[in-house]
Coordinates of C-alpha atoms and ligand atoms in Angstrom, one line a residue:
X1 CA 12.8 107.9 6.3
X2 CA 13.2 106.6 10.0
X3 CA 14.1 102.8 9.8
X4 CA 13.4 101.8 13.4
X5 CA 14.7 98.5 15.3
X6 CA 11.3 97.4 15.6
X7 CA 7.8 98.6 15.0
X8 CA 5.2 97.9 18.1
X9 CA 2.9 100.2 16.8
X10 CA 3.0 98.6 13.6
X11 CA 2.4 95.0 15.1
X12 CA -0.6 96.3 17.2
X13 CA -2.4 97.6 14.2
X14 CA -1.6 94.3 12.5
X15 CA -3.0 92.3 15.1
X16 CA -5.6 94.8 17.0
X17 CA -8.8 92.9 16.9
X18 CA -7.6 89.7 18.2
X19 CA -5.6 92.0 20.6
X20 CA -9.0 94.3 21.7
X21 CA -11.0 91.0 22.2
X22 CA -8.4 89.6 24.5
X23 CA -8.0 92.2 26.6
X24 CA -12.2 93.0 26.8
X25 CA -12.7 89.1 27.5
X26 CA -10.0 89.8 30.9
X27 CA -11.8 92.8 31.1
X28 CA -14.6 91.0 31.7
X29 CA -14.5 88.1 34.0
X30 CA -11.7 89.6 36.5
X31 CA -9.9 86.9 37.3
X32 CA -6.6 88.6 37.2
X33 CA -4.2 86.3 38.8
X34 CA -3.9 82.8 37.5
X35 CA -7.1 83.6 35.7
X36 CA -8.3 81.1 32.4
X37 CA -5.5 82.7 29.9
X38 CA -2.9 81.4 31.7
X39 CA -3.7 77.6 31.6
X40 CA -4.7 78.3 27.8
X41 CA -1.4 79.7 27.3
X42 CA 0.5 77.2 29.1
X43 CA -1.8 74.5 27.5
X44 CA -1.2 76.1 23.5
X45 CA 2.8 76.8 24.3
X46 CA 3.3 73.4 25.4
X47 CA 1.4 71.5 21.8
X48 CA 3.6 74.8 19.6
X49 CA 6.9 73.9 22.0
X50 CA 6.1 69.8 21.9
X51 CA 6.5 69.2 24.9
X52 CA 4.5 68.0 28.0
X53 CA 4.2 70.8 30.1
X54 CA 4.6 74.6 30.0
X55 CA 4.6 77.1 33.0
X56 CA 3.8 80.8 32.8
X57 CA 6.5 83.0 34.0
X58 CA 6.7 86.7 35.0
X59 CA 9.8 87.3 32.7
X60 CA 12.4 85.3 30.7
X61 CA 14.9 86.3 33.8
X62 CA 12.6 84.9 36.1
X63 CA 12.3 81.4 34.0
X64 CA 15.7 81.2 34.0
X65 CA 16.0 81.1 38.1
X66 CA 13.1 78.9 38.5
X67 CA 14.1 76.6 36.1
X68 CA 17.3 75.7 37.7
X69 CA 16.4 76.6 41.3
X70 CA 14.1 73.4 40.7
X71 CA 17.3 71.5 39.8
X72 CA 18.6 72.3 42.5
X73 CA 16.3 70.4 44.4
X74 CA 15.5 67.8 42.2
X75 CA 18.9 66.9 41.6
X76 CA 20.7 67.6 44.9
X77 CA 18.1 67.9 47.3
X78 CA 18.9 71.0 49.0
X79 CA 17.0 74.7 48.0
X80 CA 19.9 76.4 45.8
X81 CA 23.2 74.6 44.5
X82 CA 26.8 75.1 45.9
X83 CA 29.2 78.1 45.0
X84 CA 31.9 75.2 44.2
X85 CA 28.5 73.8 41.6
X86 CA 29.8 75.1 38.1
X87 CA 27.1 75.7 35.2
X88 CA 28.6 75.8 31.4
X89 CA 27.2 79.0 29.7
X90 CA 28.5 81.8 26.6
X91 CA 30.1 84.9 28.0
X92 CA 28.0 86.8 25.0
X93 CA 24.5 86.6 25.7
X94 CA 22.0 89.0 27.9
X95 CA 23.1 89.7 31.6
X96 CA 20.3 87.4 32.6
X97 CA 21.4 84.5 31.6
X98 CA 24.7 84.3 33.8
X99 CA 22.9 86.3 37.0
X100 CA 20.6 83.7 37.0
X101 CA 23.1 80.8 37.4
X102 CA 24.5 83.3 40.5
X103 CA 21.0 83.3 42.0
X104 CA 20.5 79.5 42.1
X105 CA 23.7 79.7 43.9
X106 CA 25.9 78.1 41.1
X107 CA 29.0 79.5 39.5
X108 CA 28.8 80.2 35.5
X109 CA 31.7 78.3 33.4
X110 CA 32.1 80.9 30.7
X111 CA 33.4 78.6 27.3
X112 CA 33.9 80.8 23.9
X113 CA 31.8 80.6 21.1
X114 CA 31.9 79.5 18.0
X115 CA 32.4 82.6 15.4
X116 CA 29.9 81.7 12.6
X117 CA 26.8 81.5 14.5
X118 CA 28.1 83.4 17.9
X119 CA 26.9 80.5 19.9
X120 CA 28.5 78.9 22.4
X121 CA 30.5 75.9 20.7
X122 CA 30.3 72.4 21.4
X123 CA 33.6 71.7 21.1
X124 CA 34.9 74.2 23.7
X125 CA 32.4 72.8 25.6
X126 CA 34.2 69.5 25.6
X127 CA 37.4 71.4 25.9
X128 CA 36.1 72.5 29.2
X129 CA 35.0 68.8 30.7
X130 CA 38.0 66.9 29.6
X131 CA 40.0 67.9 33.1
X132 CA 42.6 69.2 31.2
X133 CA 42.4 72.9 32.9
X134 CA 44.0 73.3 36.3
X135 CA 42.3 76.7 36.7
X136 CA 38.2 74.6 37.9
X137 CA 37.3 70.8 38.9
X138 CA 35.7 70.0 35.6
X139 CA 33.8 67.1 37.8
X140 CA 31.8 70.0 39.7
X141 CA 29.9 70.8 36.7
X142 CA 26.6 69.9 37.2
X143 CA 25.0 71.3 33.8
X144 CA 25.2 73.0 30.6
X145 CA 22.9 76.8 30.0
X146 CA 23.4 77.1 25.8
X147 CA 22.0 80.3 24.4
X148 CA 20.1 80.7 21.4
X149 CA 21.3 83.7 20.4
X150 CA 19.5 85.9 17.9
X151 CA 17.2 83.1 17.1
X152 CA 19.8 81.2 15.5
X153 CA 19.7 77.3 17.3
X154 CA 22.6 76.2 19.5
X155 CA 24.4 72.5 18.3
X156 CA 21.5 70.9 20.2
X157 CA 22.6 67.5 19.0
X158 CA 26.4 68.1 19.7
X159 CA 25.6 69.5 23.4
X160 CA 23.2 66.5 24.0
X161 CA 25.5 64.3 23.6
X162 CA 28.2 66.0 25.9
X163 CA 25.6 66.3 28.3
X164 CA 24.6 62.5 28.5
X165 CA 28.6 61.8 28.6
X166 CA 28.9 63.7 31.2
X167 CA 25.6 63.2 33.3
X168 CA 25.1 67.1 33.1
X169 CA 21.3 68.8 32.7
X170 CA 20.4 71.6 29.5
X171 CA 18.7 74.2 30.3
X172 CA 18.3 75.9 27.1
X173 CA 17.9 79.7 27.3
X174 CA 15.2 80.2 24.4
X175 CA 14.2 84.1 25.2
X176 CA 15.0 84.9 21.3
X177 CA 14.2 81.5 19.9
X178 CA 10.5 81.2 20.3
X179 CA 9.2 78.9 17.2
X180 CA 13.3 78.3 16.1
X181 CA 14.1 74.5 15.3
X182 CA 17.1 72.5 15.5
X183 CA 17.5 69.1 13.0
X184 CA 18.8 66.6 15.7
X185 CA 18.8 63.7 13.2
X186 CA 18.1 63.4 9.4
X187 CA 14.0 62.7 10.9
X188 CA 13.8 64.5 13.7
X189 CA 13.3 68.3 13.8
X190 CA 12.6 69.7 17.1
X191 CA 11.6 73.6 18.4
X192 CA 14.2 74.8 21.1
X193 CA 12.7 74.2 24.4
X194 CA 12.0 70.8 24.0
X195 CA 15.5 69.7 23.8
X196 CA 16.9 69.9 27.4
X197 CA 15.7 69.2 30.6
X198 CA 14.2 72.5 30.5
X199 CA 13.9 75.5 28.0
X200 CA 13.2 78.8 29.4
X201 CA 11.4 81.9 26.9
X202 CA 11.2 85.4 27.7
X203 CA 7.6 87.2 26.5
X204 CA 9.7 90.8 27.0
X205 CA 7.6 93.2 24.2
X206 CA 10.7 93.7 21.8
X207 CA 11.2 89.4 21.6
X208 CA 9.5 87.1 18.7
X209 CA 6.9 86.7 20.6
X210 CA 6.2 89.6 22.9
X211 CA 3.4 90.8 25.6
X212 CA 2.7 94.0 27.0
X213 CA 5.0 94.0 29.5
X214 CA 7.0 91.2 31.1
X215 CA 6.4 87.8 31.0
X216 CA 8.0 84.8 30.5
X217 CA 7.5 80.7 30.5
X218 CA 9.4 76.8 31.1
X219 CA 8.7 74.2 29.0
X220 CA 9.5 70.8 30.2
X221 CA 9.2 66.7 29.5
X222 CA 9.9 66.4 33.3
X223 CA 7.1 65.4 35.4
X224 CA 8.9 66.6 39.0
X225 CA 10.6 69.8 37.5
X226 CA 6.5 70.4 36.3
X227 CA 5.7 70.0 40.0
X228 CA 8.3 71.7 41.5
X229 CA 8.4 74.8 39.4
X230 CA 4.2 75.2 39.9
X231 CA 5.4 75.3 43.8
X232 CA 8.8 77.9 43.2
X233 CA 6.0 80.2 40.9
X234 CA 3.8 80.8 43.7
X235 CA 5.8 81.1 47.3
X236 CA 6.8 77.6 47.1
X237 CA 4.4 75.4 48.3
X238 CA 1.4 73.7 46.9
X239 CA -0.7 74.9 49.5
X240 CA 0.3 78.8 49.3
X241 CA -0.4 79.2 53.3
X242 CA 1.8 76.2 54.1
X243 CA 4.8 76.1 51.8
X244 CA 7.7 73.5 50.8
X245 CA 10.5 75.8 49.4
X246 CA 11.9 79.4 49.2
X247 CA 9.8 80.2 46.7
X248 CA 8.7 83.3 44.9
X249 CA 5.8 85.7 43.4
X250 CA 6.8 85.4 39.7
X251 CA 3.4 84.4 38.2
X252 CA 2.3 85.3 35.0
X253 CA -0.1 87.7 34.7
X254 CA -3.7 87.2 33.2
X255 CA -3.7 89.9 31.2
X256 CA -0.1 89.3 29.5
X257 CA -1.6 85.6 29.0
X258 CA -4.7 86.8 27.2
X259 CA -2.6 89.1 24.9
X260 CA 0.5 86.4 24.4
X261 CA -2.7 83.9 23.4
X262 CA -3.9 86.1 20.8
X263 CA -0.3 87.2 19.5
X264 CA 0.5 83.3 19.1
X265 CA -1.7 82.7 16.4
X266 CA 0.3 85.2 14.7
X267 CA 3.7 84.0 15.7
X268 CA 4.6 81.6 12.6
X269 CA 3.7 84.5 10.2
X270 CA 5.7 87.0 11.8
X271 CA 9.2 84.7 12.1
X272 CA 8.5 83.7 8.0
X273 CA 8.6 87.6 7.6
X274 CA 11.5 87.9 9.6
X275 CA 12.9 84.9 7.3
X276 CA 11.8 86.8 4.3
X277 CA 13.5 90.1 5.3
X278 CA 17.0 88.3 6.4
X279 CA 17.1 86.3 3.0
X280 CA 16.5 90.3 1.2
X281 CA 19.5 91.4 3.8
X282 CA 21.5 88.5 3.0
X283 CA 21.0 89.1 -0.9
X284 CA 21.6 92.6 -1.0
X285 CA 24.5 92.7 1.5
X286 CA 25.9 89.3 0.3
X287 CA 28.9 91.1 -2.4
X288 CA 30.1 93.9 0.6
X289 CA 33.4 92.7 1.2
X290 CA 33.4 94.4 4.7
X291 CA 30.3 92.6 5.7
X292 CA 30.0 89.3 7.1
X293 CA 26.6 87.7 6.9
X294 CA 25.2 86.0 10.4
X295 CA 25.0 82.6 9.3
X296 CA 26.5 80.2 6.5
X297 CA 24.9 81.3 2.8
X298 CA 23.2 77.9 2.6
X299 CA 20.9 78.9 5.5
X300 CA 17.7 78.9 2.9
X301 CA 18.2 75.6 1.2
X302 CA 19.6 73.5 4.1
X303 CA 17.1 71.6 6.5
X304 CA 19.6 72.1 9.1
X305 CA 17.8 74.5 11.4
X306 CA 15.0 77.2 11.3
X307 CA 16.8 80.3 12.7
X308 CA 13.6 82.8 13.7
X309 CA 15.9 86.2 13.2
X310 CA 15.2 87.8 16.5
X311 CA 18.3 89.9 15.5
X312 CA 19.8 90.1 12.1
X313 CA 23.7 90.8 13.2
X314 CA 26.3 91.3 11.0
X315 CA 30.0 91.1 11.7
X316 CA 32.2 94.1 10.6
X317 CA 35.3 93.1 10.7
X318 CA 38.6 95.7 11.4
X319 CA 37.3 99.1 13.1
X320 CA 34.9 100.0 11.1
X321 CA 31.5 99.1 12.8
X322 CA 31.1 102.2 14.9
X323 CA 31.6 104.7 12.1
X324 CA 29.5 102.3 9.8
X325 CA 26.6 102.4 13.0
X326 CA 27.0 106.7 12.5
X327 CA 26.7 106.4 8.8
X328 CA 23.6 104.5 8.9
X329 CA 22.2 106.7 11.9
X330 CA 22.8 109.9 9.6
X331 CA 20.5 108.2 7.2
X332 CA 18.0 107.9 10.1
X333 CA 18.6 104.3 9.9
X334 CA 18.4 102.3 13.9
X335 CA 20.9 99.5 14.5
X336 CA 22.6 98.0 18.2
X337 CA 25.5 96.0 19.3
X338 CA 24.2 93.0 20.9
X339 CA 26.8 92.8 23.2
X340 CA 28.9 95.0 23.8
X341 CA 30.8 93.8 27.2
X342 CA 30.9 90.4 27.7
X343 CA 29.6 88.5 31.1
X344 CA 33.0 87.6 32.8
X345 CA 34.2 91.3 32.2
X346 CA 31.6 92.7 34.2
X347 CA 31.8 93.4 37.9
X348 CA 29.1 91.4 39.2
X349 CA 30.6 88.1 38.0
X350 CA 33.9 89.9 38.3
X351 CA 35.4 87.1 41.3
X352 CA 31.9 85.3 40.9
X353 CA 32.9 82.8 37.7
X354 CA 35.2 80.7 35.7
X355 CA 36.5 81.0 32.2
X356 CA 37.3 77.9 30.3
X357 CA 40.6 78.8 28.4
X358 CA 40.6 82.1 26.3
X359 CA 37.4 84.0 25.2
X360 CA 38.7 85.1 21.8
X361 CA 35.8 84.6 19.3
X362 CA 33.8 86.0 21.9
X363 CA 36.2 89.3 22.5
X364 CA 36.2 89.6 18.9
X365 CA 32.1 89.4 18.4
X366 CA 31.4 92.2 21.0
X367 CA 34.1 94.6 18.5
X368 CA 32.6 93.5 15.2
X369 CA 29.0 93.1 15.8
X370 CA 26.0 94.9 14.7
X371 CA 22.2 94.3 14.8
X372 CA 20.2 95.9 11.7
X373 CA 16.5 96.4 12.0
X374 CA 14.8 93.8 11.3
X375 CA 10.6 94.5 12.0
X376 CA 8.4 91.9 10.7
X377 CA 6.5 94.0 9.1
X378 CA 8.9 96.1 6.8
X379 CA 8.3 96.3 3.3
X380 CA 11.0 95.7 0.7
X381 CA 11.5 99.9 0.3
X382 CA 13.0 99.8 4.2
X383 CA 15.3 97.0 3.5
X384 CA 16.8 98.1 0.2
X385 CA 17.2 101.8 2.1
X386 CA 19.4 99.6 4.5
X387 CA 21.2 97.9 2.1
X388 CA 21.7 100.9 -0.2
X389 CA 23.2 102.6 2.9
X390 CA 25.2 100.2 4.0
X391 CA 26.7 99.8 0.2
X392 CA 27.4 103.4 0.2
X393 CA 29.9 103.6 3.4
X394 CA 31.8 100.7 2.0
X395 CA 34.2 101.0 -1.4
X396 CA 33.4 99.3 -4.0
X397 CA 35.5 96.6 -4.3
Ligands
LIG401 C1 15.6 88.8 27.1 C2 16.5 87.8 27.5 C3 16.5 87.2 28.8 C4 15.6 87.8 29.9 O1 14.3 87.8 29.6 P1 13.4 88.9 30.4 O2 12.0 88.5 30.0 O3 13.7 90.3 30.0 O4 13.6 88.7 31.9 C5 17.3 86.2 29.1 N1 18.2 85.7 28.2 C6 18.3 86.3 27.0 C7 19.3 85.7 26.0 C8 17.5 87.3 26.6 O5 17.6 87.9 25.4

């Protein structure tokens, strides 16, 4: 039995006439950029999200740029920010999320995470602002970039709070936590991506919520970062032969829209599946000594949060996760280290970014990590196979 990351064929099937119909209505009228699926999608997004606005994108990477290029100007006037501008982001998330702070012209502020949920941690985060670190001006920091990693919410509450202290924007990168919520008070339970100035979501196929290709969206409260992100979309103006800004092509596509619309009504069943397989994970894997389990055991009785399982990563601790990532492939069982280098080890940020004290938990995650499959539409036979597996390479103990 082949026990895949993820099943797109699968997904199609489950959703093909809603899928068909989409793509014959496009089919149909044309209108293939900026066409009627877009506004719907943006329009649908925005009441799912809860928030005012929502602007197609033609990837997560491309959100990310646009959402703080528009910051940029909002906030300082001028088209990109300043090298000496610093932006407070995880070391251990996608390559996107730190180039993007490089192409607004800021510099990232790598701060460690925090070990249980492998998001960046608030209190680092303070760590980082109270000018205690001769090594950066903790006053240049103009904003803070959390990462929903995995699905799994960030402290929203906790980094809201620094960021009012401080005067500092969130732009929340949400590209694996479409439909994951965050419990900011006892009453109030809010989707990431309405939390910050800004949330940015990535529509790549393999994410919760995924097109046929690249695509990506912002959703925003913000009247002007509405306005100026509609201009940055399409060459930067609002007329497009007489323009504003340096702007871009990074539309989304018509096509992608009309697809992403019919997938959306989907969406909520397929992160409860991936809720549903996690829990069986979490039971199974729960008395492996070796194994430790993404997120604290209460996770399905707490109100805390709504993690949407993008990944379901465990943490093998000692040197074991390679050989344990063989065993499994032997049995023809998928699995991937999400991440193994981290952002201020690589050579594009290399002499292009700060670190905030040591990166520990953050070394440690990229050595211990691992990613089992975790498709939406598995049955209970692939996840005990996993599990069974997984007991096998380690002693009983
Ligand atoms: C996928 C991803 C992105 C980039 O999205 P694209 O649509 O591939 O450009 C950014 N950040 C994170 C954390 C991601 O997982």
């Amino acid at each position: 039995m082949h026990i895949p990351m993820l099943d797109l064929k699968a997904e199609y099937n489950y959703m093909k006439d809603d899928i068909d119909a989409a793509i014959a209505r496009c089919l149909e009228h044309q209108q293939w950029i900026l066409g009627p699926e877009v506004a719907a999608l943006e329009k649908e997004v925005a009441t799912y999200i809860g928030t005012k606005h929502c602007m197609g994108t033609s990837s997560g990477t491309d959100a990310l740029v646009l959402a703080l290029r528009a910051l940029a100007i909002k906030t300082k006037g001028e088209q990109y920010f300043e090298r000496s501008d610093l932006i407070i982001t995880t070391p251990f998330t996608f390559t996107a999320t730190g180039d993007a702070i490089l192409r607004a012209g800021a510099t990232p502020l790598f701060v460690d995470i925090d070990p249980l949920t492998y998001n960046i941690d608030p209190s680092k985060i303070k760590k980082a602002l109270d000018g205690s670190n001769p090594a950066f001006h903790a006053s240049r920091v103009v904003g803070i970039l959390p990462v929903h990693l995995y699905g799994q919410p960030c402290q929203m509450d906790e980094i809201m709070k620094v960021a009012r202290e401080y005067d500092l924007f969130v732009v929340e990168d949400c590209a694996q936590a479409f439909g994951s919520k965050w419990q900011m008070t006892k009453v109030d339970a809010r989707k990431v991506g309405s939390i910050g100035d800004a949330g940015c979501f990535s529509f790549f196929p393999s994410k919760n919520l995924g097109g046929f290709g690249d695509a990506g969206a912002i959703t925003t409260n913000d009247d002007e970062l509405n306005i100026l992100i509609r201009m940055l979309v399409k060459h930067g103006g609002k007329d497009k032969y007489n323009v504003d800004h340096i702007g871009y092509n990074a539309r989304l596509d018509t096509l992608q829209a009309g697809i992403l619309l019919a997938k959306l009504k989907h969406v909520d069943d397929l992160n409860d599946r991936r809720r549903r397989i996690a829990q069986l994970y979490a039971e199974g894997l729960r008395d492996i000594e070796g194994i430790a389990l993404p997120i604290p055991t209460n996770l399905f009785s707490s109100a805390d949060d709504y993690h949407v399982f993008h990944q379901f990563t465990v943490g093998i601790p000692g040197d074991k996760r390679d050989s344990l990532q063989a065993h499994l492939k032997k049995a023809g069982i998928d699995s991937m280290v999400y991440y193994p280098f981290l952002l201020h080890n690589m050579k594009i940020f290399g002499n292009r970014c700060l670190v905030s004290g040591e990166m520990r938990q953050a070394e440690e995650a990229t050595d211990r990590v691992l990613s089992l499959p975790i498709e939406p539409l598995f049955n209970e036979d692939c996840i005990s196979h996993v599990v069974n597996c997984a007991k096998e390479y380690f002693p009983r103990t």
